[in-house]
PDB file of C-alpha atoms in Angstrom:
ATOM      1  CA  UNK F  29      26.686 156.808 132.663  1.00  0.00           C
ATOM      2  CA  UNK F  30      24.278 155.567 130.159  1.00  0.00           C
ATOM      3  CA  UNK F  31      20.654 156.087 129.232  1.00  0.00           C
ATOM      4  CA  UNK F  32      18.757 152.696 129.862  1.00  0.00           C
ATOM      5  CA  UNK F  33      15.600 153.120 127.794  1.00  0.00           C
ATOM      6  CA  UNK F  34      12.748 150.404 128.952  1.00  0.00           C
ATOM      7  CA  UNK F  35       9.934 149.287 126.825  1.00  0.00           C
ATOM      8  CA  UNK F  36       6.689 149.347 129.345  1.00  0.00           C
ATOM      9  CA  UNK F  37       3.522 146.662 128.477  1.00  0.00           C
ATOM     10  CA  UNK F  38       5.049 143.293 129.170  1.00  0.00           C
ATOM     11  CA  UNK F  39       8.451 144.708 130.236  1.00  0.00           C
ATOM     12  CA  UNK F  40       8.672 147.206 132.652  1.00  0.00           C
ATOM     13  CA  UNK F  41       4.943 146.084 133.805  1.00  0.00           C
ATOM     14  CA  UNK F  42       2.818 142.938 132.966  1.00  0.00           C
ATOM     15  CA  UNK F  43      -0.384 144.645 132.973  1.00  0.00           C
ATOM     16  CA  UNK F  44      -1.622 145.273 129.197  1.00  0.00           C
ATOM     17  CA  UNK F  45      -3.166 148.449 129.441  1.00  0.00           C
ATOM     18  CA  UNK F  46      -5.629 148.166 126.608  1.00  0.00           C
ATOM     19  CA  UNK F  47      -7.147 144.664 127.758  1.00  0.00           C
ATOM     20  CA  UNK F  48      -7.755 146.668 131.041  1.00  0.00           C
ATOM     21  CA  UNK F  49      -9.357 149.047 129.471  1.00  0.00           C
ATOM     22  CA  UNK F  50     -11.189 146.893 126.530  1.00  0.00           C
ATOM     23  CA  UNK F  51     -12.468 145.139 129.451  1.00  0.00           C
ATOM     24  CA  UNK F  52     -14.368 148.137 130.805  1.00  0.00           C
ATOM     25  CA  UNK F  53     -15.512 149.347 127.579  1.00  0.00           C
ATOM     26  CA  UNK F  54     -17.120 145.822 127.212  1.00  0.00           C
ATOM     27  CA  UNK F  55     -14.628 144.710 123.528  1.00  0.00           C
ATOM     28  CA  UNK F  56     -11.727 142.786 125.250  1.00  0.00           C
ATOM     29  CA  UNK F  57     -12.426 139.909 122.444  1.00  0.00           C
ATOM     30  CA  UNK F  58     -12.646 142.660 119.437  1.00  0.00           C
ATOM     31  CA  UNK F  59      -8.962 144.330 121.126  1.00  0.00           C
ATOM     32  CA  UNK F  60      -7.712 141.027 121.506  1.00  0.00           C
ATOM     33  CA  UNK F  61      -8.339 140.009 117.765  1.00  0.00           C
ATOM     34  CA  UNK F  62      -6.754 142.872 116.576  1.00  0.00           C
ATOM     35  CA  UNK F  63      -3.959 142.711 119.082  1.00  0.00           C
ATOM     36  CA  UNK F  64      -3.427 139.517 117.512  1.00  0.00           C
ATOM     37  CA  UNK F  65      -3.832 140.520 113.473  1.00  0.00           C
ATOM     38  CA  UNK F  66      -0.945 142.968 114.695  1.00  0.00           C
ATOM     39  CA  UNK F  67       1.317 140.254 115.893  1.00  0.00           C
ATOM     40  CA  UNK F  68       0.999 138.460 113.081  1.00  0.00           C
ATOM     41  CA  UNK F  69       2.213 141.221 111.115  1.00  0.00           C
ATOM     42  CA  UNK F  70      -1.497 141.398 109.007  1.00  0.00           C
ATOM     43  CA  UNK F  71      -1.755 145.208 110.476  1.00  0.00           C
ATOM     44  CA  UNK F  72       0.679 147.392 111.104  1.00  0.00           C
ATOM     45  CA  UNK F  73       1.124 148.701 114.636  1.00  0.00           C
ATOM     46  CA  UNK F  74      -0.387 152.106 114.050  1.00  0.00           C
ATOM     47  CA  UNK F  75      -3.403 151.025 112.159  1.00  0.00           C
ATOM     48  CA  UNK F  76      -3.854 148.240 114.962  1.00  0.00           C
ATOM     49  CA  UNK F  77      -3.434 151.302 118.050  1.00  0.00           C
ATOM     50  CA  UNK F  78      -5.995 153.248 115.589  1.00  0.00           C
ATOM     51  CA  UNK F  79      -8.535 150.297 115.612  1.00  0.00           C
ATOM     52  CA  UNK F  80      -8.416 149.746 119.236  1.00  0.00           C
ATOM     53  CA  UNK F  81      -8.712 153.199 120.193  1.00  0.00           C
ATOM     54  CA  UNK F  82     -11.823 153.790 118.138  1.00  0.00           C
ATOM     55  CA  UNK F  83     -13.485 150.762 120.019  1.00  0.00           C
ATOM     56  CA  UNK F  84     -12.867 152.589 123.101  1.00  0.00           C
ATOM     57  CA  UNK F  85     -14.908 155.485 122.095  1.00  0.00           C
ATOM     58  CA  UNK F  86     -17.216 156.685 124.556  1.00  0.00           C
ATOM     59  CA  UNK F  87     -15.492 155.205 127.637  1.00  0.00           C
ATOM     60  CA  UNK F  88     -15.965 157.906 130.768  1.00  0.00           C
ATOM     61  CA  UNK F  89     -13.308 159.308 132.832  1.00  0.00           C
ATOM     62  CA  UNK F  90     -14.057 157.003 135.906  1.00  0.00           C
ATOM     63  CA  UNK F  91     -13.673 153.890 133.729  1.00  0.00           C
ATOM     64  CA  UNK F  92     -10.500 155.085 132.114  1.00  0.00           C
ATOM     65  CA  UNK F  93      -9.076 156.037 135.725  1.00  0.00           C
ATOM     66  CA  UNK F  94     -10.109 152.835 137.009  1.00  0.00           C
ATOM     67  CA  UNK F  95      -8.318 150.727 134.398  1.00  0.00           C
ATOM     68  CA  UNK F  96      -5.030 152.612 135.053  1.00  0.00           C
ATOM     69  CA  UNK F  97      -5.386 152.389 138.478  1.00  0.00           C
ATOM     70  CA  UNK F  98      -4.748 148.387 137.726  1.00  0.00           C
ATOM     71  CA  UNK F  99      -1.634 149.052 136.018  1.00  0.00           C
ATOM     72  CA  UNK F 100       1.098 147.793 137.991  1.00  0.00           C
ATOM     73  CA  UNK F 101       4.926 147.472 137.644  1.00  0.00           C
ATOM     74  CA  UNK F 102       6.884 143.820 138.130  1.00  0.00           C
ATOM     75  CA  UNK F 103       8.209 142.876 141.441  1.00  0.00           C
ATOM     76  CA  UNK F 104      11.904 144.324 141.778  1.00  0.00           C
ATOM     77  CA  UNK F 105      11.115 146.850 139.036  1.00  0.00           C
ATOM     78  CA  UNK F 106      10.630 150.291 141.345  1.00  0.00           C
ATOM     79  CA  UNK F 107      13.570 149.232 143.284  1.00  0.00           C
ATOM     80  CA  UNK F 108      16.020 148.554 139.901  1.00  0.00           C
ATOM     81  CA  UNK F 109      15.154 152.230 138.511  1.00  0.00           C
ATOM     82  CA  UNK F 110      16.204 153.394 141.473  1.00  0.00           C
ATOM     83  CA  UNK F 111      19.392 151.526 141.384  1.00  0.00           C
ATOM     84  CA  UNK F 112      20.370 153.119 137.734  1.00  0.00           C
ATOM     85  CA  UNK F 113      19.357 156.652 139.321  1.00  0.00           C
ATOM     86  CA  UNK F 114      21.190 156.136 141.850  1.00  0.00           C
ATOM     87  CA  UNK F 115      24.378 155.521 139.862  1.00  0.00           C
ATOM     88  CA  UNK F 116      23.614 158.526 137.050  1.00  0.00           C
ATOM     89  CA  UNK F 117      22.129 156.651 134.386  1.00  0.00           C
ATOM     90  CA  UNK F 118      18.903 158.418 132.778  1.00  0.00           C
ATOM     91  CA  UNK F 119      16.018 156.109 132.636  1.00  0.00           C
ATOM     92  CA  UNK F 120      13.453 156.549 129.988  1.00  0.00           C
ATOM     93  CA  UNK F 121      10.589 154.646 129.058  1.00  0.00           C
ATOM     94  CA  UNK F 122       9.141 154.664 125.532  1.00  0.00           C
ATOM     95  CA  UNK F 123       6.332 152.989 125.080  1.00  0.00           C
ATOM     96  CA  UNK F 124       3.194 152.427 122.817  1.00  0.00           C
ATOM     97  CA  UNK F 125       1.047 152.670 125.674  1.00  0.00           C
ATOM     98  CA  UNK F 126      -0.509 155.089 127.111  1.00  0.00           C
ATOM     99  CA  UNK F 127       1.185 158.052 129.439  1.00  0.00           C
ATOM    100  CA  UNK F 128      -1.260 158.024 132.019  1.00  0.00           C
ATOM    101  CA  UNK F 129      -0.917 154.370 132.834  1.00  0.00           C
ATOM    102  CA  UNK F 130       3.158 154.550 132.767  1.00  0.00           C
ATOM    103  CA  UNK F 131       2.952 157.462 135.448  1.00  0.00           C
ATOM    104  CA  UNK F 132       0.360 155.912 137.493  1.00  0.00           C
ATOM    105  CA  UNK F 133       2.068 152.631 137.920  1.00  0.00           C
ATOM    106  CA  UNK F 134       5.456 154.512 138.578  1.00  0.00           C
ATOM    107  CA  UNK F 135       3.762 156.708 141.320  1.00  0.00           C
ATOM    108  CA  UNK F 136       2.059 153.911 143.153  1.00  0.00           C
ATOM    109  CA  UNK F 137       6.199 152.418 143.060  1.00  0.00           C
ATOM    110  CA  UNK F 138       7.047 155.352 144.185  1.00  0.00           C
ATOM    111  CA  UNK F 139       9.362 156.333 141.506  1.00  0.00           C
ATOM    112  CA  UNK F 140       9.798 157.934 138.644  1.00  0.00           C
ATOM    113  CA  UNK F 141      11.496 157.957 135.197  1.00  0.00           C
ATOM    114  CA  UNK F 142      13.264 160.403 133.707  1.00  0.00           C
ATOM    115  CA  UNK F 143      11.875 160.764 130.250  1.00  0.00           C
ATOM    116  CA  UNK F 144       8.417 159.432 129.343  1.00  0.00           C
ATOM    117  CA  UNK F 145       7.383 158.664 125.736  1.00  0.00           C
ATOM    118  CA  UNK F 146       3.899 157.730 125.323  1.00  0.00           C
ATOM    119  CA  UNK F 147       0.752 158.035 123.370  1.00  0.00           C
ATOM    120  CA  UNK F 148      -1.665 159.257 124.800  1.00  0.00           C
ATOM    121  CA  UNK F 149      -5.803 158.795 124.643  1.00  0.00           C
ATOM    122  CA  UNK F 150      -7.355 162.244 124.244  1.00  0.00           C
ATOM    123  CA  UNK F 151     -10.864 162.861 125.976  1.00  0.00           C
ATOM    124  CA  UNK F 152     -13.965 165.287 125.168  1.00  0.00           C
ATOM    125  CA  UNK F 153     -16.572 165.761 127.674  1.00  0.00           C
ATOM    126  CA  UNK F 154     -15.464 163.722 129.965  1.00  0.00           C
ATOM    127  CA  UNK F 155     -15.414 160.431 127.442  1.00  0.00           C
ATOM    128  CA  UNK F 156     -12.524 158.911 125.435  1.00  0.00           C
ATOM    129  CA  UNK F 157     -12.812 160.297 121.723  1.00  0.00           C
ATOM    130  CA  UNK F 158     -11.921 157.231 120.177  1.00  0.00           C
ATOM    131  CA  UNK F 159      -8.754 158.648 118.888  1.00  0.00           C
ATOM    132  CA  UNK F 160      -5.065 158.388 119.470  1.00  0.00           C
ATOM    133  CA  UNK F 161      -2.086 160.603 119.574  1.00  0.00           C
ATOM    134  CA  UNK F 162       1.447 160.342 120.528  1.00  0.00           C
ATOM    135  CA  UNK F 163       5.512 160.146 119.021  1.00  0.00           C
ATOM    136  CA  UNK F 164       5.081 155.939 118.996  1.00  0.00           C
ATOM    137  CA  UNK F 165       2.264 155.451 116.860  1.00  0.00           C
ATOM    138  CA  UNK F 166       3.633 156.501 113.303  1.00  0.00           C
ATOM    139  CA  UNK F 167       6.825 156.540 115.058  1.00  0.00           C
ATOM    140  CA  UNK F 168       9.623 154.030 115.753  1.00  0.00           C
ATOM    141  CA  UNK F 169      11.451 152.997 118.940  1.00  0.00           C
ATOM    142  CA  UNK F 170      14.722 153.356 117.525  1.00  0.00           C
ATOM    143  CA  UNK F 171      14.326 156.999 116.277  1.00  0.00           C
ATOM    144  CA  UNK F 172      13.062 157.907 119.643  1.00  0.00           C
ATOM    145  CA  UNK F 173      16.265 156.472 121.633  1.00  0.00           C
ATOM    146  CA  UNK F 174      18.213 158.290 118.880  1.00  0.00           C
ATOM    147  CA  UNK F 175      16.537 161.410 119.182  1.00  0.00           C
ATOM    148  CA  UNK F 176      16.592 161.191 122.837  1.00  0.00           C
ATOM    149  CA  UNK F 177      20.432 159.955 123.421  1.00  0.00           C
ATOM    150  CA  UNK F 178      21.444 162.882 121.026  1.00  0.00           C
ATOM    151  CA  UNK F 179      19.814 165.836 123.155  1.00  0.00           C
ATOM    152  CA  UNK F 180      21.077 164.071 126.331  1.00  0.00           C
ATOM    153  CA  UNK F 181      24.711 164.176 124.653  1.00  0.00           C
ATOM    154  CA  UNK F 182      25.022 160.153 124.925  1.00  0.00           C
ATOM    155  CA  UNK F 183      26.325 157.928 121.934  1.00  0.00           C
ATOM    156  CA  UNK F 184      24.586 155.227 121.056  1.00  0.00           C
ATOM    157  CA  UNK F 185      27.252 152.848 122.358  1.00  0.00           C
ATOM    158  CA  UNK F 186      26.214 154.157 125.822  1.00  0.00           C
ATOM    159  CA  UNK F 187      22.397 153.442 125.696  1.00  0.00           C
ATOM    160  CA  UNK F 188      20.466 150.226 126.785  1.00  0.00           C
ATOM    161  CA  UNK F 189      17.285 149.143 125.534  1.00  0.00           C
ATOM    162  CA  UNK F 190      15.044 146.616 127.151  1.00  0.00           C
ATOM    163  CA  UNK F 191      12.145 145.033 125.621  1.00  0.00           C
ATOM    164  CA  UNK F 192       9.766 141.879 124.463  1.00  0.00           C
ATOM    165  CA  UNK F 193       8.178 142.301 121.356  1.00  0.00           C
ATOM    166  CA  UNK F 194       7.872 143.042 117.802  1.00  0.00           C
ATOM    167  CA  UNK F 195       7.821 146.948 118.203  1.00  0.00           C
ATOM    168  CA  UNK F 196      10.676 147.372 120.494  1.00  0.00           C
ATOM    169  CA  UNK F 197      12.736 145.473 117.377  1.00  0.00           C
ATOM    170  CA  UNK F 198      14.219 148.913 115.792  1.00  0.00           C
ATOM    171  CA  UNK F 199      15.728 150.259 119.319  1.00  0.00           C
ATOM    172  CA  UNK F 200      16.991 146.525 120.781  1.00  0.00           C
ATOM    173  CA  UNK F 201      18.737 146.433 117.138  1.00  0.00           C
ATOM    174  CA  UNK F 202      20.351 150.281 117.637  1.00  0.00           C
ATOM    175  CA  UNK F 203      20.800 150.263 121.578  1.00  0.00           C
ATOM    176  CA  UNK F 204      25.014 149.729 122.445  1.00  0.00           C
ATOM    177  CA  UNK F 205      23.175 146.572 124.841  1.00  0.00           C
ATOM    178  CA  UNK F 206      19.867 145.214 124.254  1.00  0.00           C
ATOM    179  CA  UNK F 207      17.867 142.958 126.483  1.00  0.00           C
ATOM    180  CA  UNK F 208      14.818 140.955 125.754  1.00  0.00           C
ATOM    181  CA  UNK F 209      12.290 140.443 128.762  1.00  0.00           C
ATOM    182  CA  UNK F 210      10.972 136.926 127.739  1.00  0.00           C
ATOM    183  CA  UNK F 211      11.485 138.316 124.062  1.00  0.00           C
ATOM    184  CA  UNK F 212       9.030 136.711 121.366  1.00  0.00           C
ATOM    185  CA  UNK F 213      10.808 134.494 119.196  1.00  0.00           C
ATOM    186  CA  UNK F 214      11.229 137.610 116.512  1.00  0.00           C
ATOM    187  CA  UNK F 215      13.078 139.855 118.939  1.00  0.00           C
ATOM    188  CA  UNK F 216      15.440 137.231 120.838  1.00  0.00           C
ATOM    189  CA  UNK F 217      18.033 136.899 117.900  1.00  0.00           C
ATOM    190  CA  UNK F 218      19.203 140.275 118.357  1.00  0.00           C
ATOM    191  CA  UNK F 219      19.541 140.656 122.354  1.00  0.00           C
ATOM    192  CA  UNK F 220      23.140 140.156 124.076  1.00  0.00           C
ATOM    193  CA  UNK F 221      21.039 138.728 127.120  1.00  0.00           C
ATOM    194  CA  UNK F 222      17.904 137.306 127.950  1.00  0.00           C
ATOM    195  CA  UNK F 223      15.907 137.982 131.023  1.00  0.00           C
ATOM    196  CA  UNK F 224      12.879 136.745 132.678  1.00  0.00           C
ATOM    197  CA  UNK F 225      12.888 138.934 136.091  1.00  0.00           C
ATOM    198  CA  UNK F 226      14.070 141.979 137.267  1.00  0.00           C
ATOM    199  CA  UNK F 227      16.548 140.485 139.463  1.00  0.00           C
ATOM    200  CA  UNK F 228      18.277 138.901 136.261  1.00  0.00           C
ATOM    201  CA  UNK F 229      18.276 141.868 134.166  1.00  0.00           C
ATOM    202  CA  UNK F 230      19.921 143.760 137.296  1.00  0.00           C
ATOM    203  CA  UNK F 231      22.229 140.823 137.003  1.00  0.00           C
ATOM    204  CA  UNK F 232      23.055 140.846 133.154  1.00  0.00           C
ATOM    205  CA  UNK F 233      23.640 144.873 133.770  1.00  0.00           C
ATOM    206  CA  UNK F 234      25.717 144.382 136.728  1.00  0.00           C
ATOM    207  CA  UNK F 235      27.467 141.766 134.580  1.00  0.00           C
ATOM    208  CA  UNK F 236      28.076 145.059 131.639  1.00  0.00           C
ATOM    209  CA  UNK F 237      29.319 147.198 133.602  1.00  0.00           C
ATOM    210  CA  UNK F 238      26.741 149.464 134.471  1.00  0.00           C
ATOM    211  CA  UNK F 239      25.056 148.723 137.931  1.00  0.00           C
ATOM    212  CA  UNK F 240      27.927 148.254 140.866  1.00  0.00           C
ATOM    213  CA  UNK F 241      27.061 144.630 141.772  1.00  0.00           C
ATOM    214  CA  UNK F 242      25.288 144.480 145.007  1.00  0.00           C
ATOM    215  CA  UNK F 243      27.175 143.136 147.941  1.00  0.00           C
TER     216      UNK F 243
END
């Protein structure tokens, strides 16, 4: 058994839940400049999730619902967490986005993960505050896989991480396999295997040992 740990925004799903909502607070271009200055490494990640929260200050409920209503998983996704549960491995998701989005797009796949770790967007009379909270903001991906393959009484020899970008850099370089989904140039030198599906990645882990491979 292992625990398979998934990165969400532009791994698990291809929806980028802060453009989605950006666009319905009316600052997609101000999110997307700062998304950017992040990338770049001119912000850090927490003063860039800071920034882009405060622009979406004053959103309503019904906007915020309706953005993560749009947030959907990749084809073959649903069906390859099943797969791992199916076989006794403990999927978890940590993320810098936002909880509510990771369990709605899970829900409409009709499945869920095992452990969530999010941030989440706290609201106040019915609008968003323009704050953040949550473990991944001051946090760092590879604490939380240790943190969480210690209480679930796994080494780290037996956990998988999966992920793209510049943030999921501390777990992929901790994780006993690490995967990059169509990794940014930063991330790919330190994945065993590169993936650009969820067929492949069911593939590479079928190819480690830890799916059965299909017949």
């Amino acid at each position: 058994m292992s625990l398979i740990a998934f990165d969400f925004d532009g791994t698990l799903s291809d929806s980028e839940m802060t453009v989605l909502l950006a666009e319905r607070a009316g600052v997609a271009d101000e999110v997307t400049e700062i998304t950017e200055r992040a990338m770049n490494d001119e912000l850090s990640y927490a003063e860039s999730l800071y920034r882009r929260a405060e622009l979406l200050g004053g959103l309503d409920d019904e906007a915020v619902a309706a953005a993560f209503d749009e947030v959907t998983l990749r084809p073959g996704a649903g069906e390859l967490i099943e797969r791992l549960q199916a076989e006794g491995h403990h999927v978890a998701v940590l993320t810098g986005g936002f909880e509510r989005g990771v369990e709605r797009a899970l829900a409409k796949a009709g499945v869920e993960a095992d452990t969530i770790v999010a941030n989440r967007l706290p609201t106040a009379g019915g609008k968003l505050t323009g704050e953040a909270e949550g473990p991944l903001i001051e946090g760092t991906k590879d604490d939380a896989l240790a943190e969480l393959a210690d209480d679930l009484g796994f080494a780290m020899a037996e956990t998988v991480a999966v992920g793209d970008g510049a943030n999921d850099l501390p777990m992929l370089e901790v994780a006993g396999l690490a995967v990059g989904f169509v990794p940014k140039d930063a991330v790919r030198p330190v994945c065993d295997a590169v993936v650009a599906s969820m067929f492949r990645l069911g593939k590479v882990l079928e190819g480690h040992g830890v799916l059965s491979a299909e017949a």
